[in-house]
Short mmCIF file of C-alpha atoms in Angstrom, two decimals:
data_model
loop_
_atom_site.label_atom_id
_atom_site.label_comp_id
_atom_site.label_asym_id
_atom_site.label_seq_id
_atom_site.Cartn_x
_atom_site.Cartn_y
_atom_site.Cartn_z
CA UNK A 1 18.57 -4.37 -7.92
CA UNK A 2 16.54 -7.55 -7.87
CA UNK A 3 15.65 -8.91 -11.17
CA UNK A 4 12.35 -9.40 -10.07
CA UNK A 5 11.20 -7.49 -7.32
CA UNK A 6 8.08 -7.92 -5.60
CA UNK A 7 5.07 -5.97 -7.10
CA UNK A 8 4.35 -3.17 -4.71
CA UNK A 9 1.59 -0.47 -5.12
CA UNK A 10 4.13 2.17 -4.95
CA UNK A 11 6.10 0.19 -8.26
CA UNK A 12 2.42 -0.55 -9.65
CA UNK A 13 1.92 3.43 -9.57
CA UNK A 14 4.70 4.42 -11.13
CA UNK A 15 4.95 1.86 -13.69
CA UNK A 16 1.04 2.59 -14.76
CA UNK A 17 1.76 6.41 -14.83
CA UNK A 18 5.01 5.58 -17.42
CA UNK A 19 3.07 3.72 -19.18
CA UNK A 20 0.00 5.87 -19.31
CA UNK A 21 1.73 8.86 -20.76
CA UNK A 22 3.15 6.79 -23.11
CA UNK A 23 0.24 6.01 -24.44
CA UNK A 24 -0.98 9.58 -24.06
CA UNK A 25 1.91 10.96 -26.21
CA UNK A 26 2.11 8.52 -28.85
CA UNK A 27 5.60 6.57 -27.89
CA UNK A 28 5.70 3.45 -29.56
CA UNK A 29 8.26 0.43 -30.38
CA UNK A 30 11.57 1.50 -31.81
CA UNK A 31 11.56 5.50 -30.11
CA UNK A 32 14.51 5.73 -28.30
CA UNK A 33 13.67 7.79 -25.38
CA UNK A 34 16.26 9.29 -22.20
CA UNK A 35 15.30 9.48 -18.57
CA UNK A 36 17.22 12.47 -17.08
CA UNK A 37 18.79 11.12 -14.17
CA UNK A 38 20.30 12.47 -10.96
CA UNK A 39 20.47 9.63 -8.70
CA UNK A 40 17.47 10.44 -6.23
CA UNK A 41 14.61 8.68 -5.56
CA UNK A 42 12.25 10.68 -8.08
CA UNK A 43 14.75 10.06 -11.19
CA UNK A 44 15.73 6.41 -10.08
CA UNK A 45 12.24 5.67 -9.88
CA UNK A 46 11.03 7.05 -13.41
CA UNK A 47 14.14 5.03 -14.96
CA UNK A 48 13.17 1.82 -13.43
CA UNK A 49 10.01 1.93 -14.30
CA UNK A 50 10.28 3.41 -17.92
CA UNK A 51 13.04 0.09 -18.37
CA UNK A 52 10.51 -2.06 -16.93
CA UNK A 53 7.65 -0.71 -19.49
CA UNK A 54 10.03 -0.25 -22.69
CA UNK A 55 10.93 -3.98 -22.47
CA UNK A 56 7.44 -5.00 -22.79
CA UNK A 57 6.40 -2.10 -25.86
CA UNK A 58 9.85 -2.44 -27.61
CA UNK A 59 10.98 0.86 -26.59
CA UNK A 60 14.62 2.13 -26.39
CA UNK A 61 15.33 3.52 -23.07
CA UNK A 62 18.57 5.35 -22.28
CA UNK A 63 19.80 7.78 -19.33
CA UNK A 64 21.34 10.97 -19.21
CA UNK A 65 22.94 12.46 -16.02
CA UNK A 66 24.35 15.97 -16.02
CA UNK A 67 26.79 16.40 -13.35
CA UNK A 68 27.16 20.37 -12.10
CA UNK A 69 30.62 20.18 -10.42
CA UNK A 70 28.51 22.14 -7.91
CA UNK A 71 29.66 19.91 -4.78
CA UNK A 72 32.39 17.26 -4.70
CA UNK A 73 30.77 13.79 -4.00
CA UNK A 74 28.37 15.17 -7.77
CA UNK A 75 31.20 13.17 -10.04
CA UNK A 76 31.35 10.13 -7.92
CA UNK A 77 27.17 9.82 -7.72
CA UNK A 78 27.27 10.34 -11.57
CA UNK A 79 29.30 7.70 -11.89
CA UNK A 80 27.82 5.50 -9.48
CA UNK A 81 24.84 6.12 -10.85
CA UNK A 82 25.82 5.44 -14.43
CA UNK A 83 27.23 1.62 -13.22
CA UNK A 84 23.15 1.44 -11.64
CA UNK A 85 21.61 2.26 -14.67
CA UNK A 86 23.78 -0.02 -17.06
CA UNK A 87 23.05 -2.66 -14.72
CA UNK A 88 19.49 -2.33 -15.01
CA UNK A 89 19.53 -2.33 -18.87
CA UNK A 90 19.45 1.42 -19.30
CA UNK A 91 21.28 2.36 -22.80
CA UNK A 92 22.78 4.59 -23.47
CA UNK A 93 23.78 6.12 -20.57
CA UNK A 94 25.15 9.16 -20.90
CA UNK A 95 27.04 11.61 -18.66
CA UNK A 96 27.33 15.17 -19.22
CA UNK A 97 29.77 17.82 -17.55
CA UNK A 98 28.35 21.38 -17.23
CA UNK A 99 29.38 24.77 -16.25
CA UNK A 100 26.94 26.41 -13.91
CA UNK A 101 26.59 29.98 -14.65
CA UNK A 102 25.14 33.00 -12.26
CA UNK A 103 22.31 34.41 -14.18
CA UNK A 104 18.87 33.99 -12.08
CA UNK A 105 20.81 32.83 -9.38
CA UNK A 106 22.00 28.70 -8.58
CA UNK A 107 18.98 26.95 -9.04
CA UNK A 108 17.96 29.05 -12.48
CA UNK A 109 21.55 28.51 -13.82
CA UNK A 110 21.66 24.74 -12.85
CA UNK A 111 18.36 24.59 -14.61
CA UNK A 112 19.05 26.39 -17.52
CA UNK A 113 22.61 24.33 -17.65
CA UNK A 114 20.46 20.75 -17.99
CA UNK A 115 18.60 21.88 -20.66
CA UNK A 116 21.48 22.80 -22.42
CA UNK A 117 22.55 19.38 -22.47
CA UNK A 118 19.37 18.42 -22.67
CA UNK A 119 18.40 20.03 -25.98
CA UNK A 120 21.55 18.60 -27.57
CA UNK A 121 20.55 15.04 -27.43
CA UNK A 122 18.18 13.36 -30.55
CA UNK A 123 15.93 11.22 -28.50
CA UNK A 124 12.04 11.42 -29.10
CA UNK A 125 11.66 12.24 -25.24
CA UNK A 126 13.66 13.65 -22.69
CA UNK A 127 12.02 11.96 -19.47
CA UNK A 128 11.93 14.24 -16.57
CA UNK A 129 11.23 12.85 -12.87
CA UNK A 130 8.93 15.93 -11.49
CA UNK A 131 6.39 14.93 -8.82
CA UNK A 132 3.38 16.18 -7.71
CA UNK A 133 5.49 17.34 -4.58
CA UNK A 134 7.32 19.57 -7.38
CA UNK A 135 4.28 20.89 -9.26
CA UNK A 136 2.75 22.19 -5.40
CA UNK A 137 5.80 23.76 -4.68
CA UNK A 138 5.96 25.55 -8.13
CA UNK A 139 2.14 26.46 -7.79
CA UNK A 140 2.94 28.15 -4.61
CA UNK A 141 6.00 29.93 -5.43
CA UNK A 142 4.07 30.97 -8.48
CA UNK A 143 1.35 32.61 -6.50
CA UNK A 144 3.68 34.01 -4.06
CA UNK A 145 5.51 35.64 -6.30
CA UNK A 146 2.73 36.72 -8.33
CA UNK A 147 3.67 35.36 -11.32
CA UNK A 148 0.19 34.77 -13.27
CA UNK A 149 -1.12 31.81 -15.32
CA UNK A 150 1.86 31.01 -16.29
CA UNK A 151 3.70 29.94 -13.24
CA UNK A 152 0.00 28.96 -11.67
CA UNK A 153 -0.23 26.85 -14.46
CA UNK A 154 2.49 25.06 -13.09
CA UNK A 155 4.67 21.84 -15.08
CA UNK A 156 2.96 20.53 -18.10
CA UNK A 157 3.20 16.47 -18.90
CA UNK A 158 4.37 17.34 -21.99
CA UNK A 159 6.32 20.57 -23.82
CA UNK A 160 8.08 19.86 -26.70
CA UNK A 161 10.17 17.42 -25.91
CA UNK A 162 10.11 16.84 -22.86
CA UNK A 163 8.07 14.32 -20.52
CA UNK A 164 7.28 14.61 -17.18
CA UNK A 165 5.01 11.29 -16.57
CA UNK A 166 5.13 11.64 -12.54
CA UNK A 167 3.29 14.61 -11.92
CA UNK A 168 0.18 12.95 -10.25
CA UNK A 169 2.34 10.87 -8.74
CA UNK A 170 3.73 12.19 -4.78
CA UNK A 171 7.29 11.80 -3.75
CA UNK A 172 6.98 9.55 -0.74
CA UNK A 173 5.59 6.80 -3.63
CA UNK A 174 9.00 7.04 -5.72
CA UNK A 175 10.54 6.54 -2.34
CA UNK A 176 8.69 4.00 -1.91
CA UNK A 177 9.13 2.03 -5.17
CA UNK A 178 13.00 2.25 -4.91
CA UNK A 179 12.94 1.08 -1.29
CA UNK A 180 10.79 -1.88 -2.43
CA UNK A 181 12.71 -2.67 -5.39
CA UNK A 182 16.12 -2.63 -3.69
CA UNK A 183 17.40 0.54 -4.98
CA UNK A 184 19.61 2.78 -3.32
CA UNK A 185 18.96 6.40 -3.57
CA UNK A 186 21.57 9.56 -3.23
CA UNK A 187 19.68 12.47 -1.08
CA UNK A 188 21.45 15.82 -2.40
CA UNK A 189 22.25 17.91 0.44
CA UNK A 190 21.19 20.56 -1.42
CA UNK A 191 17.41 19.33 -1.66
CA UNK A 192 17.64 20.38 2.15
CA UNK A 193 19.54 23.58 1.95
CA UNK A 194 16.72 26.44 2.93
CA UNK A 195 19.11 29.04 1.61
CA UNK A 196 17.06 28.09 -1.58
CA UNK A 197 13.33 29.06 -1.71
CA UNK A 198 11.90 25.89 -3.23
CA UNK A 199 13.57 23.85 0.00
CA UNK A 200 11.68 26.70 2.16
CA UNK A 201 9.03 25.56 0.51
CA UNK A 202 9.33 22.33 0.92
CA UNK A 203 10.54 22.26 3.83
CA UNK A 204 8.36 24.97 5.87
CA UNK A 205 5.73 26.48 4.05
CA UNK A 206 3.92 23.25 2.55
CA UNK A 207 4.13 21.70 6.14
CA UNK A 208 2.71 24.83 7.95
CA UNK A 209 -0.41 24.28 5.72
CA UNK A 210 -0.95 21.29 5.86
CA UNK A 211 -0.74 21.81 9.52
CA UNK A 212 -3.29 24.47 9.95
CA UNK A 213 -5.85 23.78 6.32
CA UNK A 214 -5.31 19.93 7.26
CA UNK A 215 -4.25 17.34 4.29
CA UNK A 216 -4.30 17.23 0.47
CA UNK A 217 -2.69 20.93 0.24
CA UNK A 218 -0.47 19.59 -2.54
CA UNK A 219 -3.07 17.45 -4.55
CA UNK A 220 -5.15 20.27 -4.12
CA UNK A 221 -1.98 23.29 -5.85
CA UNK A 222 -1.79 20.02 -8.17
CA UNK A 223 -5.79 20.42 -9.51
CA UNK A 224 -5.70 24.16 -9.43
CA UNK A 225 -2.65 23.71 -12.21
CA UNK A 226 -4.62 21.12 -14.11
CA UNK A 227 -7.54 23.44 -14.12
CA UNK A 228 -5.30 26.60 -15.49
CA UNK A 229 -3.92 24.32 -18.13
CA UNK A 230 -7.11 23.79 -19.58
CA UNK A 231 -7.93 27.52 -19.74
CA UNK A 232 -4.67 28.35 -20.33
CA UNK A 233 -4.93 26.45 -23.80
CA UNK A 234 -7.74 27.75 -24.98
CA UNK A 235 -6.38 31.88 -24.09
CA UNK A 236 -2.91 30.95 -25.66
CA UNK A 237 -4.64 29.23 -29.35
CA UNK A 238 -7.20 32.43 -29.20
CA UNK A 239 -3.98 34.25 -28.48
CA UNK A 240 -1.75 33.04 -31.43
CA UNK A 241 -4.80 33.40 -33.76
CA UNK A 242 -5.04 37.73 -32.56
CA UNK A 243 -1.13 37.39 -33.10
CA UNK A 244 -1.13 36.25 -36.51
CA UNK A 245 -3.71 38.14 -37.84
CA UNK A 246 -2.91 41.57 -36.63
CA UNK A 247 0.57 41.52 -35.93
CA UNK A 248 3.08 42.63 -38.37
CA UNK A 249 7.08 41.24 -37.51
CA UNK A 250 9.86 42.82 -39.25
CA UNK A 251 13.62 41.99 -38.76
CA UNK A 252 14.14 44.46 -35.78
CA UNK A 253 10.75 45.08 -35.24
CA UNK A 254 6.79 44.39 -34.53
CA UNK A 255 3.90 46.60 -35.43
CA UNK A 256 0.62 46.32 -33.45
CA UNK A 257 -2.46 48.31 -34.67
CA UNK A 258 -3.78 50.15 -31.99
CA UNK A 259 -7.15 50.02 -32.97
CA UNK A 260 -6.77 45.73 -32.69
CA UNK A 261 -5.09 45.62 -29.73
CA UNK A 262 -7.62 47.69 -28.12
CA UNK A 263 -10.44 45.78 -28.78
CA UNK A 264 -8.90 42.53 -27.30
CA UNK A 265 -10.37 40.94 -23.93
CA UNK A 266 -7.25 41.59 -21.35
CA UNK A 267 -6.73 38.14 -21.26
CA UNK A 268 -5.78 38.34 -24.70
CA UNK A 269 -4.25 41.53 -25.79
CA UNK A 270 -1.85 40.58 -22.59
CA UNK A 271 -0.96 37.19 -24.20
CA UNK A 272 -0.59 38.52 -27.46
CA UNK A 273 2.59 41.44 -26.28
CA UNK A 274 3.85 38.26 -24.41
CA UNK A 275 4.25 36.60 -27.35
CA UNK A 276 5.77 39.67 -29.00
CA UNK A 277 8.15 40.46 -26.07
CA UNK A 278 9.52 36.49 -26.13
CA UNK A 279 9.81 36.38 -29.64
CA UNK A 280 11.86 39.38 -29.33
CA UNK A 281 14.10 37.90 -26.84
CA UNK A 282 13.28 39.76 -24.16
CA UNK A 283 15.49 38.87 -21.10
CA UNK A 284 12.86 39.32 -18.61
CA UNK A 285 9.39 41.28 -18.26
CA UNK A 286 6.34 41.36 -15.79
CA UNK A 287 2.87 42.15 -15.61
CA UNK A 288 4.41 46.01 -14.51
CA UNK A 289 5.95 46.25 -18.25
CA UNK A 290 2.64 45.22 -19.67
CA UNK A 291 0.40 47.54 -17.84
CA UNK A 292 2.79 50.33 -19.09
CA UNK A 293 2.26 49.55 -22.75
CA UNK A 294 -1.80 49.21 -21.93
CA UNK A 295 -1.38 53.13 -20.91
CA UNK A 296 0.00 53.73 -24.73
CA UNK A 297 -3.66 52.19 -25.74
CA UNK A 298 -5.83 53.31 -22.84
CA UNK A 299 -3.96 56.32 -21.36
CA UNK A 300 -2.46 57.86 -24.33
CA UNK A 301 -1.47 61.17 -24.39
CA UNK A 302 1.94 61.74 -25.97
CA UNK A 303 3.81 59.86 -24.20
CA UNK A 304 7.39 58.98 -24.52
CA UNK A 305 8.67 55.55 -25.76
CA UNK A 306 8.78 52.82 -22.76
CA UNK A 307 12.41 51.01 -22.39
CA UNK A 308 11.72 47.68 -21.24
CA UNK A 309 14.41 44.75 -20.90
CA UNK A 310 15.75 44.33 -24.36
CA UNK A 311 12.52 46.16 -26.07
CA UNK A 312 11.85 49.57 -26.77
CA UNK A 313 8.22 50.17 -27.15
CA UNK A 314 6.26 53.42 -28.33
CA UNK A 315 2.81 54.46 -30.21
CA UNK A 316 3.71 56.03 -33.50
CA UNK A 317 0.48 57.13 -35.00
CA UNK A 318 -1.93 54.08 -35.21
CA UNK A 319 0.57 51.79 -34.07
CA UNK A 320 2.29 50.03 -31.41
CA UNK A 321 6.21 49.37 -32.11
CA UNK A 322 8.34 47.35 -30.58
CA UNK A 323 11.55 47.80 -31.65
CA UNK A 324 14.58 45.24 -30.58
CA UNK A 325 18.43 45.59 -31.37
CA UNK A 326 18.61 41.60 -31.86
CA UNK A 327 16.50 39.47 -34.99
CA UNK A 328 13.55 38.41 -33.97
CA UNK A 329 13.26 34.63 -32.61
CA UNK A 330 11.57 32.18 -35.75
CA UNK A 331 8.96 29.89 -35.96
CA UNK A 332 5.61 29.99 -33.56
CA UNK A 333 5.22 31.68 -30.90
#
């Protein structure tokens, strides 16, 4: 990599957006943050940049690069990739063996495997490299799948820890800024592999219509998940507030009054047996398992108890249980 490469708009871009949610998020001199790296253009991109910008603020920037053991040439790109970022003035740079599971299928496992890693590190940020490309593709699968405000809403710039500065931000410009500054990018195979329905996406669906609606499809998915994230933060706070005021949690167990839930918009009462159901560790549930405890409020005529993933849920007198063999998850919701 050049020392100094020529100042492009695609590095201008990326380096502003870096630097922007920086700013935004309250990173300042001494934070040591990580860029989770896999090689590609997106990650190589966000690293560059982020060394670029946390020499000039006095921030720590490191790397971390999970390698799958998914495909053979993963350990040699790792490496490879590990030798690039050192030489660039990444530090630490770390690299992390994983064991990719089956539950949710490859691309769930592999996700849930990062994190793992992820979460085990102390930096003040882990930096992710999603695009805007990303957050269309996740919009649409979202909506095709029916998934509700939550999946509409799409990738956040920040959750907890992590940092995704690169979400207004479109792929062919990280391309772009690692072609201009002389860096050489691995393409996974995989990222083309249409056995896998974000490639599909990718690949045919987001092409098709742009084809036929014309251009701006993705900025456009990328709006409608800005948009949802501002509602979305107002329904989850008026949420949490229903939550802790009417619901009672016990080790096993979480009482609803009927009479409370009842009287809650939708939008609300739906959020509020989300929470419950997550912070009781249920493995999976959809808008089908909610509608069936609605009909122990709206419909109710005896029924029996419901047996949803992990949660058994019935009206006992003026109450909704939900009753869990596992303690209940702490903190907020």
């Amino acid at each position: 990599m050049p020392q100094r490469p020529r100042l492009t708009p695609a590095i201008a871009d990326v380096r502003r957006a870096v630097r922007e949610s920086w700013e935004r998020n309250g990173v300042v001199a001494g934070d040591q943050i990580l860029v989770a790296c896999s090689g590609g253009a997106d990650s190589l991109a966000l690293a560059a940049a982020a060394i670029f910008e946390g020499k000039r603020a006095g921030i720590r920037v490191g790397a971390v690069i999970v390698e799958h053991g998914l495909q053979e040439v993963t350990k040699a790109v790792a490496a490879q990739t590990a030798e690039l970022l050192t030489s660039m003035g990444v530090e630490p740079v770390l690299i992390k063996s994983v064991k990719v599971g089956k539950d949710g299928g490859p691309e769930a496992a592999a996700r849930d495997a990062r994190y793992r890693v992820f979460e085990e590190t102390d930096a003040r940020f882990v930096m992710l490299a999603h695009t805007l490309n990303d957050q269309a593709e996740t919009v649409l699968l979202g909506l095709a799948r029916g998934s509700g405000n939550k999946s509409l809403n799409g990738m956040t710039e920040v959750n907890g820890r992590y940092l995704r500065p690169l979400l207004g931000i479109e792929r062919t410009i990280t391309e772009a800024f690692c072609n201009d500054s002389g860096l050489k990018f691995w393409v996974d195979p995989h990222n083309a592999d249409k056995k896998y329905s974000r490639v599909r996406v990718r690949e045919d669906v987001l092409p098709l219509l742009e084809r036929e609606l014309g251009p701006g499809v993705a900025q456009a998915l990328g709006r409608t998940a800005q948009q949802l994230q501002e509602d979305e933060a107002v329904l989850s706070a008026l949420a949490k507030d229903c939550f802790d005021d009417f619901v009672k949690v016990k080790a096993t167990a979480m009482e609803i009054p009927v009479a409370a839930y009842e009287s809650m918009p939708l939008a609300i009462r739906h959020r509020v047996l989300a929470m419950a159901l997550t912070k009781m560790r249920a493995p999976e549930f959809a808008r089908v398992h909610i509608l069936a405890v609605d009909e122990l409020v709206d419909a109710w005529h005896g029924q029996k108890p419901l047996t949803l993933p992990g949660v058994r849920v019935e009206r006992n007198a003026n109450q909704i249980v939900l009753k869990s063999t596992r303690a209940l998850k702490t903190g907020a919701c």
